[in-house]
Structures are given as C-alpha cells and as structure tokens.
Amino acid sequence: MSYDVIVIGLGGMGSAAAYHLAARGQRVLGLEKFTPAHDKGSSHGGSRIIRQSYFEDPAYVPLLLRSYELWGKLAADSGRDVYRMTGGLFIGPPDCLTVAGSLRAAREWDLPHELLDAAEIRSRYPNFTPNSGDVALFEAKAGFARPELTVQAHLDLAQKAGVTLRFDEQVLDWSETADGVAVRTATGTFTAGQVVICPGAWAPQLLAEFGIPISVERQVLYWLDPVGGTAAFADHPIFIDENASGMQIYGFPAIDGPRGGVKVAFFRKGVPCTPETIDRTVGDHEIREMRDRVRELLPALDGPCVHSATCMYANTPDQHFVIARHPDSRHVTVACGFSGHGFKFVPVVGEILADLAISGATAHPISLFDPRRLVTTR
C-alpha cells in the first residue's frame, strides 16, 4: 500500500505530526524504531517545563501561544492530563539570561508577569533561598507537560483517525522516487508522496547527507527526596535558576506522590554521546554535584536521590531548531535539533509539519529554523 505521508520517528514531534496529518484526511504511515512512548530518546522523564516568557528568543513566543491552544485541545480530545499550570519562577541576577531574556520576551509580547526581589521570593515561596541580589520573573501560565502521556495521546488519536503505526520497525534507509519517497525497513519497503523525518538523537545518522550539524549530548535527570517529605513541594512552581557563573538548573513540583521525590536537573551540562554509546548509569559523583548545586537554592532538596534517568539532547550549533521542507526536495520535511527546549512546542510543531508536508508552506513564523543557516556542505 502507498501512503500520502510516511512519518519516521514517533517521539514527541513525530507523534504530533502523524496526528495532525491524519486529522486533515491524509493516509499516514508512522514508523518507530522502539515501542510507543519509549525511554530511549528525548521524550520521556515524566515532565517537561512549558513557559511563554521565552528567554531563548522572543521570536518563539507566537509559536508558544499557539502551542498552548493546542495543549488545551489535546487534553480535551484525549481526556488525559497532558499538561498542568503551576506558575513558574525564573531566578538569578537581574542581568542573567534567565531573568533578562524572560523579561525581554514578556515585555515584547505583553505577557502577564511579575518581578520579585529576593525578599519577595522567600516570602511567597519559602522553600527558596535566593541570593540577596537575585530577582525572579514569575509567570502564572508556566507549568509542565507530561511527555509520555503526550506522545501516547497523540498516537492514540492518530490511530483513531486512521494512521497505520508500526513499532519496533527500524528504518534502514530512504530514497526519493519519481513521484515521492521509498522508505526501507527490515520488513519491507513503503512508498508515499511525502516523508516527514523526526529523528531526535538519531539525526546525525538519518540526515547526514543534508549536512545539518547536529551534536548529541547525554543529560541526567534526578529525583531527590526532600528533607521533611514532599508535602511542601506539592503546590510549587516550576523553576529555572541561573547562578553568577551562568549555570542553570531547573525543577518541578512533587508530582509523583510522596515517594516520588522532586525532579531537578542541570540545563545544558551534558557530555557528547551517540544513541549507541550513551552511558545509562548515573554515578554517585553526578548525584553529589546535583545536590550541592540545588541546595544553594532549595535547602530541603538535600535528601537522597530516589531515582535518576538519562536522556539525550540533539543540539544545533546555535541551539535553534531545524523545521523545514528540505531545500533540494519537495518530498522531504525534517524536524530535528530541538536542543533541550523543544518539547513545549510539540503540538504546534505537529501542526507545522502537517502544513509543510501537505502544501510545502506554513503560516507559522519558522524562518529562524531554516537549515540553510547551518549547512556547511551541500
């Protein structure tokens, strides 16, 4: 059977693309190397921060506003708690990226926010002990998404809409044909008019011929058991904190029950790896380093580590995404290089990929994600 679109990779972006394509009447085949909502790539770990006051670049904000609309629709359509608003604190010296960048985006797009000094942070959120010169931007519309639930919700809705999903189906290669693409797996060859490639950390292998420079890093997630228990962290904002050296950490409320701990992690403190060589074992020295850093801000998080996990960031040199029809092919659309800050965009990226696969263009502002800015060899 031939399809209108084949989606390669059914993690966050691919599952959303499959759903949005099917919702528009496309005949879709989805191919995934692993099981549904797996923990081998980047779309796992129980929670991902969502926020609108975007310190990375204000240009992302229109996409975030649309993504929030689609988060609400996904929750309603699936009947699942795929996201939750908790409010968010973005803390650090006034001139650091986390604070100044968030403030810039909030002001440019007139996003509701508050600025809190250190005393106000301590008074309103007594778990936090910021430095005396620190400030925080508080965003009420920040919160977290559930990555595994999100992927599964999109997959279930896609399948309900008629998508053919094939798991444990590794793509060996793909090629263009006279009127589309042919995708070869271990079980056969499938054809379609379009292919959407969402390879995650496998981008360097699947997209090597495009010359898009993607590096992969191992990242570690930690769940720490607070001194005194998780009750004080149950009704708690997500946070990102940047210290004077520029090192960022982030964390969540206690969302996994009294024995689930509080999830925290370093942001962009990884080591190079590949999907084949990543070390899935988290060392005691890594746990000590995390505890030492986070207790500067949250002294109660000096308890034992009850769980840890690894994931992978697929990074572009400028840490912006790649989302585009391939400039040399009208049959190929790529989405990769989400650089550790992409999951909050999953619903809108699915919509964009459907636009690109069907019509070759989108009304969404995605010029920032054009791969030609990165390509050194063609």
Short mmCIF file of C-alpha atoms in Angstrom, two decimals:
data_model
loop_
_atom_site.label_atom_id
_atom_site.label_comp_id
_atom_site.label_asym_id
_atom_site.label_seq_id
_atom_site.Cartn_x
_atom_site.Cartn_y
_atom_site.Cartn_z
CA MET A 1 0.00 0.00 0.00
CA SER A 2 1.19 3.50 -0.79
CA TYR A 3 0.57 6.40 1.60
CA ASP A 4 0.26 10.15 1.35
CA VAL A 5 2.86 10.69 4.08
CA ILE A 6 5.31 8.49 5.97
CA VAL A 7 6.44 9.80 9.36
CA ILE A 8 9.80 8.45 10.53
CA GLY A 9 10.18 8.65 14.31
CA LEU A 10 7.15 8.70 16.62
CA GLY A 11 8.50 10.56 19.63
CA GLY A 12 7.20 13.98 20.60
CA MET A 13 7.32 15.66 17.20
CA GLY A 14 6.59 12.64 15.04
CA SER A 15 3.55 11.52 17.03
CA ALA A 16 2.11 15.04 16.82
CA ALA A 17 2.81 15.22 13.08
CA ALA A 18 1.08 11.87 12.48
CA TYR A 19 -1.98 13.08 14.38
CA HIS A 20 -2.24 16.45 12.61
CA LEU A 21 -1.75 14.86 9.20
CA ALA A 22 -4.45 12.30 9.83
CA ALA A 23 -6.81 14.95 11.16
CA ARG A 24 -6.58 16.56 7.72
CA GLY A 25 -7.50 13.38 5.90
CA GLN A 26 -4.02 12.21 4.92
CA ARG A 27 -3.22 8.50 4.63
CA VAL A 28 -0.31 8.20 7.05
CA LEU A 29 2.20 5.51 7.99
CA GLY A 30 4.18 6.04 11.18
CA LEU A 31 7.44 4.13 11.71
CA GLU A 32 9.18 3.88 15.09
CA LYS A 33 12.35 2.01 15.99
CA PHE A 34 11.20 1.34 19.56
CA THR A 35 7.95 0.81 21.46
CA PRO A 36 5.31 3.54 21.92
CA ALA A 37 6.31 6.40 24.27
CA HIS A 38 9.69 4.77 24.91
CA ASP A 39 12.51 5.99 27.17
CA LYS A 40 15.44 5.63 24.75
CA GLY A 41 15.48 9.15 23.29
CA SER A 42 14.31 12.55 24.50
CA SER A 43 10.53 12.36 25.03
CA HIS A 44 10.45 10.81 28.49
CA GLY A 45 11.22 11.56 32.13
CA GLY A 46 7.74 12.36 33.44
CA SER A 47 7.73 16.13 32.97
CA ARG A 48 8.87 18.98 30.73
CA ILE A 49 8.65 22.69 31.50
CA ILE A 50 6.22 24.80 29.49
CA ARG A 51 6.52 28.60 29.56
CA GLN A 52 5.81 31.63 27.42
CA SER A 53 8.32 34.25 28.68
CA TYR A 54 10.96 32.74 26.46
CA PHE A 55 14.49 33.77 27.33
CA GLU A 56 15.99 31.93 24.35
CA ASP A 57 14.45 34.38 21.84
CA PRO A 58 11.19 36.38 21.77
CA ALA A 59 10.66 35.08 18.21
CA TYR A 60 9.41 31.81 19.74
CA VAL A 61 6.51 33.41 21.59
CA PRO A 62 3.91 33.32 18.76
CA LEU A 63 4.56 29.60 18.40
CA LEU A 64 4.17 29.16 22.16
CA LEU A 65 0.85 30.97 22.19
CA ARG A 66 -0.46 28.61 19.50
CA SER A 67 1.10 25.63 21.25
CA TYR A 68 -0.78 26.48 24.45
CA GLU A 69 -4.04 26.46 22.49
CA LEU A 70 -3.18 23.05 21.11
CA TRP A 71 -2.13 21.71 24.54
CA GLY A 72 -5.65 22.54 25.69
CA LYS A 73 -7.20 20.83 22.67
CA LEU A 74 -5.04 17.73 23.11
CA ALA A 75 -6.07 17.45 26.77
CA ALA A 76 -9.74 17.82 25.85
CA ASP A 77 -9.64 15.43 22.90
CA SER A 78 -7.64 12.75 24.67
CA GLY A 79 -9.15 13.11 28.15
CA ARG A 80 -5.63 12.99 29.60
CA ASP A 81 -3.76 15.26 31.99
CA VAL A 82 -1.05 16.04 29.43
CA TYR A 83 -0.13 19.38 30.97
CA ARG A 84 -0.65 21.40 34.14
CA MET A 85 -0.25 25.05 35.06
CA THR A 86 1.77 25.59 38.23
CA GLY A 87 3.29 29.02 37.68
CA GLY A 88 6.99 29.43 37.10
CA LEU A 89 9.90 31.29 38.71
CA PHE A 90 12.88 32.30 36.57
CA ILE A 91 15.54 33.28 39.05
CA GLY A 92 19.02 34.80 39.00
CA PRO A 93 20.98 38.04 38.87
CA PRO A 94 18.98 40.77 37.09
CA ASP A 95 21.25 40.79 34.04
CA CYS A 96 21.46 36.99 33.54
CA LEU A 97 19.90 35.33 30.52
CA THR A 98 17.23 33.51 32.53
CA VAL A 99 15.85 36.74 34.02
CA ALA A 100 16.71 39.39 31.43
CA GLY A 101 15.77 37.19 28.49
CA SER A 102 12.46 36.19 30.06
CA LEU A 103 11.68 39.83 30.84
CA ARG A 104 12.51 40.87 27.29
CA ALA A 105 10.12 38.31 25.83
CA ALA A 106 7.38 39.15 28.34
CA ARG A 107 7.58 42.86 27.59
CA GLU A 108 7.86 42.47 23.81
CA TRP A 109 4.72 40.31 23.66
CA ASP A 110 2.86 41.91 26.57
CA LEU A 111 2.78 38.66 28.53
CA PRO A 112 1.43 38.82 32.10
CA HIS A 113 4.29 38.59 34.60
CA GLU A 114 5.61 39.84 37.92
CA LEU A 115 9.10 40.80 39.02
CA LEU A 116 10.04 39.70 42.53
CA ASP A 117 13.09 40.65 44.55
CA ALA A 118 14.85 38.14 46.79
CA ALA A 119 12.79 39.00 49.87
CA GLU A 120 9.54 38.61 47.91
CA ILE A 121 10.66 35.24 46.57
CA ARG A 122 11.41 33.99 50.09
CA SER A 123 8.14 35.35 51.48
CA ARG A 124 5.91 33.93 48.77
CA TYR A 125 7.83 30.68 48.22
CA PRO A 126 9.59 29.80 51.48
CA ASN A 127 11.30 26.71 50.05
CA PHE A 128 13.57 29.03 48.05
CA THR A 129 16.65 30.78 49.46
CA PRO A 130 17.86 33.01 46.61
CA ASN A 131 20.97 35.16 46.90
CA SER A 132 20.33 38.66 48.21
CA GLY A 133 20.89 40.24 44.81
CA ASP A 134 18.76 37.75 42.88
CA VAL A 135 15.39 38.55 41.36
CA ALA A 136 12.75 36.41 39.69
CA LEU A 137 10.26 36.78 36.91
CA PHE A 138 7.07 34.98 37.88
CA GLU A 139 4.85 33.70 35.07
CA ALA A 140 1.47 32.34 36.13
CA LYS A 141 0.99 30.48 32.82
CA ALA A 142 4.13 28.39 33.20
CA GLY A 143 3.87 24.77 34.20
CA PHE A 144 4.77 21.34 32.91
CA ALA A 145 3.79 18.82 30.27
CA ARG A 146 3.83 15.05 30.67
CA PRO A 147 5.96 13.75 27.78
CA GLU A 148 4.98 10.08 27.84
CA LEU A 149 1.28 10.90 28.18
CA THR A 150 1.58 13.46 25.39
CA VAL A 151 3.21 11.04 22.97
CA GLN A 152 0.70 8.32 23.79
CA ALA A 153 -2.23 10.74 23.46
CA HIS A 154 -1.10 11.83 20.01
CA LEU A 155 -0.50 8.22 18.95
CA ASP A 156 -3.92 7.10 20.17
CA LEU A 157 -5.69 9.98 18.43
CA ALA A 158 -3.66 9.37 15.28
CA GLN A 159 -4.56 5.70 15.22
CA LYS A 160 -8.21 6.54 15.82
CA ALA A 161 -8.02 8.86 12.80
CA GLY A 162 -6.70 6.05 10.63
CA VAL A 163 -2.90 6.23 10.89
CA THR A 164 -1.04 2.95 10.45
CA LEU A 165 1.52 2.70 13.25
CA ARG A 166 4.41 0.25 13.08
CA PHE A 167 6.64 -0.08 16.15
CA ASP A 168 9.94 -1.94 16.54
CA GLU A 169 10.37 -1.05 12.87
CA GLN A 170 13.81 0.42 12.28
CA VAL A 171 14.26 2.50 9.14
CA LEU A 172 17.29 1.30 7.22
CA ASP A 173 17.27 3.95 4.52
CA TRP A 174 15.03 6.05 2.35
CA SER A 175 15.28 7.41 -1.17
CA GLU A 176 13.39 9.68 -3.48
CA THR A 177 11.37 8.29 -6.35
CA ALA A 178 9.90 9.96 -9.39
CA ASP A 179 6.77 10.94 -7.51
CA GLY A 180 7.66 10.67 -3.83
CA VAL A 181 9.77 8.58 -1.47
CA ALA A 182 10.54 4.97 -0.71
CA VAL A 183 11.37 4.00 2.88
CA ARG A 184 13.06 0.66 3.53
CA THR A 185 12.84 -1.16 6.85
CA ALA A 186 13.81 -4.66 7.92
CA THR A 187 10.37 -5.93 6.92
CA GLY A 188 9.84 -4.20 3.60
CA THR A 189 9.73 -1.04 1.53
CA PHE A 190 6.96 1.55 1.87
CA THR A 191 6.16 4.36 -0.54
CA ALA A 192 4.49 7.73 -0.14
CA GLY A 193 4.23 11.11 -1.74
CA GLN A 194 5.93 12.76 1.25
CA VAL A 195 8.16 11.81 4.14
CA VAL A 196 8.44 13.65 7.45
CA ILE A 197 11.63 12.80 9.34
CA CYS A 198 11.66 13.38 13.12
CA PRO A 199 14.83 11.53 14.12
CA GLY A 200 15.63 13.04 17.53
CA ALA A 201 19.09 11.95 18.64
CA TRP A 202 19.38 9.77 15.54
CA ALA A 203 19.53 12.89 13.33
CA PRO A 204 23.29 12.67 12.64
CA GLN A 205 22.80 9.26 11.01
CA LEU A 206 19.49 9.74 9.21
CA LEU A 207 20.23 13.26 7.99
CA ALA A 208 23.98 13.03 7.33
CA GLU A 209 23.61 13.71 3.61
CA PHE A 210 21.89 17.02 4.31
CA GLY A 211 24.97 18.47 6.01
CA ILE A 212 22.99 19.69 9.03
CA PRO A 213 25.41 19.77 12.00
CA ILE A 214 23.73 18.06 14.95
CA SER A 215 25.60 17.04 18.09
CA VAL A 216 24.15 14.69 20.71
CA GLU A 217 24.67 15.01 24.46
CA ARG A 218 23.84 12.81 27.43
CA GLN A 219 21.78 14.60 30.07
CA VAL A 220 20.84 13.36 33.55
CA LEU A 221 17.55 13.80 35.43
CA TYR A 222 17.39 13.44 39.23
CA TRP A 223 14.53 12.89 41.66
CA LEU A 224 15.57 13.99 45.18
CA ASP A 225 13.65 13.15 48.33
CA PRO A 226 13.15 16.42 50.24
CA VAL A 227 14.08 16.68 53.89
CA GLY A 228 10.74 16.59 55.67
CA GLY A 229 8.94 14.92 52.77
CA THR A 230 7.33 16.04 49.55
CA ALA A 231 4.27 17.83 51.02
CA ALA A 232 5.93 21.26 50.91
CA PHE A 233 6.68 20.73 47.21
CA ALA A 234 3.24 19.54 46.14
CA ASP A 235 1.84 23.03 45.41
CA HIS A 236 5.01 24.50 43.96
CA PRO A 237 6.04 26.37 40.83
CA ILE A 238 8.38 25.04 38.22
CA PHE A 239 11.64 26.95 38.28
CA ILE A 240 14.79 27.77 36.36
CA ASP A 241 17.67 29.23 38.36
CA GLU A 242 20.87 30.72 36.98
CA ASN A 243 23.82 31.44 39.27
CA ALA A 244 26.57 34.01 38.86
CA SER A 245 28.66 31.63 36.74
CA GLY A 246 25.80 31.16 34.26
CA MET A 247 24.99 27.58 35.26
CA GLN A 248 21.26 26.88 35.03
CA ILE A 249 19.27 24.29 36.94
CA TYR A 250 15.56 23.60 36.70
CA GLY A 251 12.94 21.71 38.63
CA PHE A 252 9.31 20.78 39.18
CA PRO A 253 6.76 20.28 41.92
CA ALA A 254 6.49 16.89 43.61
CA ILE A 255 4.14 15.40 41.01
CA ASP A 256 4.75 11.69 41.54
CA GLY A 257 3.40 11.22 45.04
CA PRO A 258 5.02 11.13 48.48
CA ARG A 259 7.70 8.62 47.46
CA GLY A 260 8.38 10.11 44.03
CA GLY A 261 10.78 12.85 45.07
CA VAL A 262 11.25 16.20 43.34
CA LYS A 263 12.71 16.22 39.84
CA VAL A 264 15.67 18.56 39.18
CA ALA A 265 18.40 18.74 36.57
CA PHE A 266 21.17 20.84 35.13
CA PHE A 267 20.31 22.62 31.90
CA ARG A 268 22.95 22.08 29.21
CA LYS A 269 25.51 20.26 31.28
CA GLY A 270 25.94 17.21 29.14
CA VAL A 271 28.68 15.12 27.64
CA PRO A 272 28.90 14.05 23.98
CA CYS A 273 27.42 10.68 23.14
CA THR A 274 25.55 8.77 20.49
CA PRO A 275 22.37 6.72 20.92
CA GLU A 276 24.60 3.63 20.77
CA THR A 277 27.24 4.79 23.27
CA ILE A 278 25.22 6.72 25.88
CA ASP A 279 26.01 5.64 29.43
CA ARG A 280 22.66 5.00 31.11
CA THR A 281 24.25 4.57 34.56
CA VAL A 282 24.20 7.68 36.76
CA GLY A 283 27.24 7.92 39.01
CA ASP A 284 27.35 8.88 42.68
CA HIS A 285 29.56 11.86 41.84
CA GLU A 286 26.88 13.16 39.48
CA ILE A 287 24.24 12.91 42.19
CA ARG A 288 26.52 14.74 44.66
CA GLU A 289 27.12 17.53 42.17
CA MET A 290 23.39 17.97 41.62
CA ARG A 291 22.63 18.01 45.33
CA ASP A 292 25.42 20.50 46.02
CA ARG A 293 24.08 22.90 43.39
CA VAL A 294 20.35 22.65 44.09
CA ARG A 295 20.58 23.01 47.86
CA GLU A 296 22.01 26.50 47.35
CA LEU A 297 18.52 27.47 46.21
CA LEU A 298 16.32 24.83 47.86
CA PRO A 299 17.94 23.59 51.09
CA ALA A 300 15.24 20.98 51.61
CA LEU A 301 16.41 19.14 48.49
CA ASP A 302 19.38 17.73 50.38
CA GLY A 303 17.84 14.31 50.75
CA PRO A 304 18.75 11.11 48.94
CA CYS A 305 18.27 10.55 45.23
CA VAL A 306 15.32 8.18 44.87
CA HIS A 307 15.57 7.86 41.09
CA SER A 308 17.67 9.05 38.16
CA ALA A 309 17.47 8.73 34.41
CA THR A 310 19.28 9.80 31.28
CA CYS A 311 18.04 11.39 28.09
CA MET A 312 19.64 12.95 25.03
CA TYR A 313 19.73 16.47 23.65
CA ALA A 314 20.16 16.79 19.88
CA ASN A 315 21.80 20.20 19.54
CA THR A 316 22.33 22.58 16.66
CA PRO A 317 25.31 24.98 16.89
CA ASP A 318 23.03 27.96 17.62
CA GLN A 319 20.57 25.90 19.73
CA HIS A 320 17.65 26.84 17.49
CA PHE A 321 15.51 24.17 15.86
CA VAL A 322 15.51 22.78 12.33
CA ILE A 323 12.00 22.66 10.86
CA ALA A 324 11.70 22.87 7.08
CA ARG A 325 10.96 21.29 3.76
CA HIS A 326 14.35 20.20 2.50
CA PRO A 327 15.59 22.92 0.12
CA ASP A 328 16.54 20.36 -2.53
CA SER A 329 13.48 18.14 -2.30
CA ARG A 330 9.78 18.84 -2.43
CA HIS A 331 9.11 15.39 -0.94
CA VAL A 332 11.09 15.65 2.32
CA THR A 333 10.35 17.58 5.53
CA VAL A 334 12.68 17.48 8.53
CA ALA A 335 12.27 18.39 12.19
CA CYS A 336 15.30 17.98 14.43
CA GLY A 337 17.83 19.73 16.65
CA PHE A 338 15.41 20.68 19.39
CA SER A 339 18.37 21.32 21.69
CA GLY A 340 16.78 20.58 25.04
CA HIS A 341 13.99 23.15 24.82
CA GLY A 342 11.65 21.73 22.21
CA PHE A 343 9.02 19.63 23.96
CA LYS A 344 6.76 22.55 24.89
CA PHE A 345 6.36 23.13 21.15
CA VAL A 346 5.29 19.58 20.32
CA PRO A 347 1.65 20.35 19.44
CA VAL A 348 2.44 23.32 17.20
CA VAL A 349 5.38 21.57 15.53
CA GLY A 350 2.99 18.76 14.62
CA GLU A 351 0.73 21.34 13.02
CA ILE A 352 3.64 22.96 11.16
CA LEU A 353 4.90 19.63 9.85
CA ALA A 354 1.44 18.82 8.54
CA ASP A 355 1.38 22.20 6.77
CA LEU A 356 4.79 21.60 5.18
CA ALA A 357 4.08 18.03 4.09
CA ILE A 358 0.72 18.89 2.55
CA SER A 359 1.34 22.29 0.96
CA GLY A 360 5.07 22.99 1.30
CA ALA A 361 4.49 26.13 3.39
CA THR A 362 3.11 27.25 6.73
CA ALA A 363 1.67 30.48 8.08
CA HIS A 364 3.64 29.98 11.29
CA PRO A 365 6.87 32.02 11.65
CA ILE A 366 9.63 29.44 11.18
CA SER A 367 12.34 31.32 9.28
CA LEU A 368 14.56 31.05 12.37
CA PHE A 369 14.58 27.27 11.86
CA ASP A 370 15.73 27.20 8.23
CA PRO A 371 18.53 24.58 8.00
CA ARG A 372 20.37 26.64 5.37
CA ARG A 373 21.72 28.80 8.19
CA LEU A 374 23.70 25.77 9.38
CA VAL A 375 24.62 23.82 6.29
CA THR A 376 28.34 23.97 5.53
CA THR A 377 28.42 21.43 2.72
CA ARG A 378 25.73 20.62 0.21
#
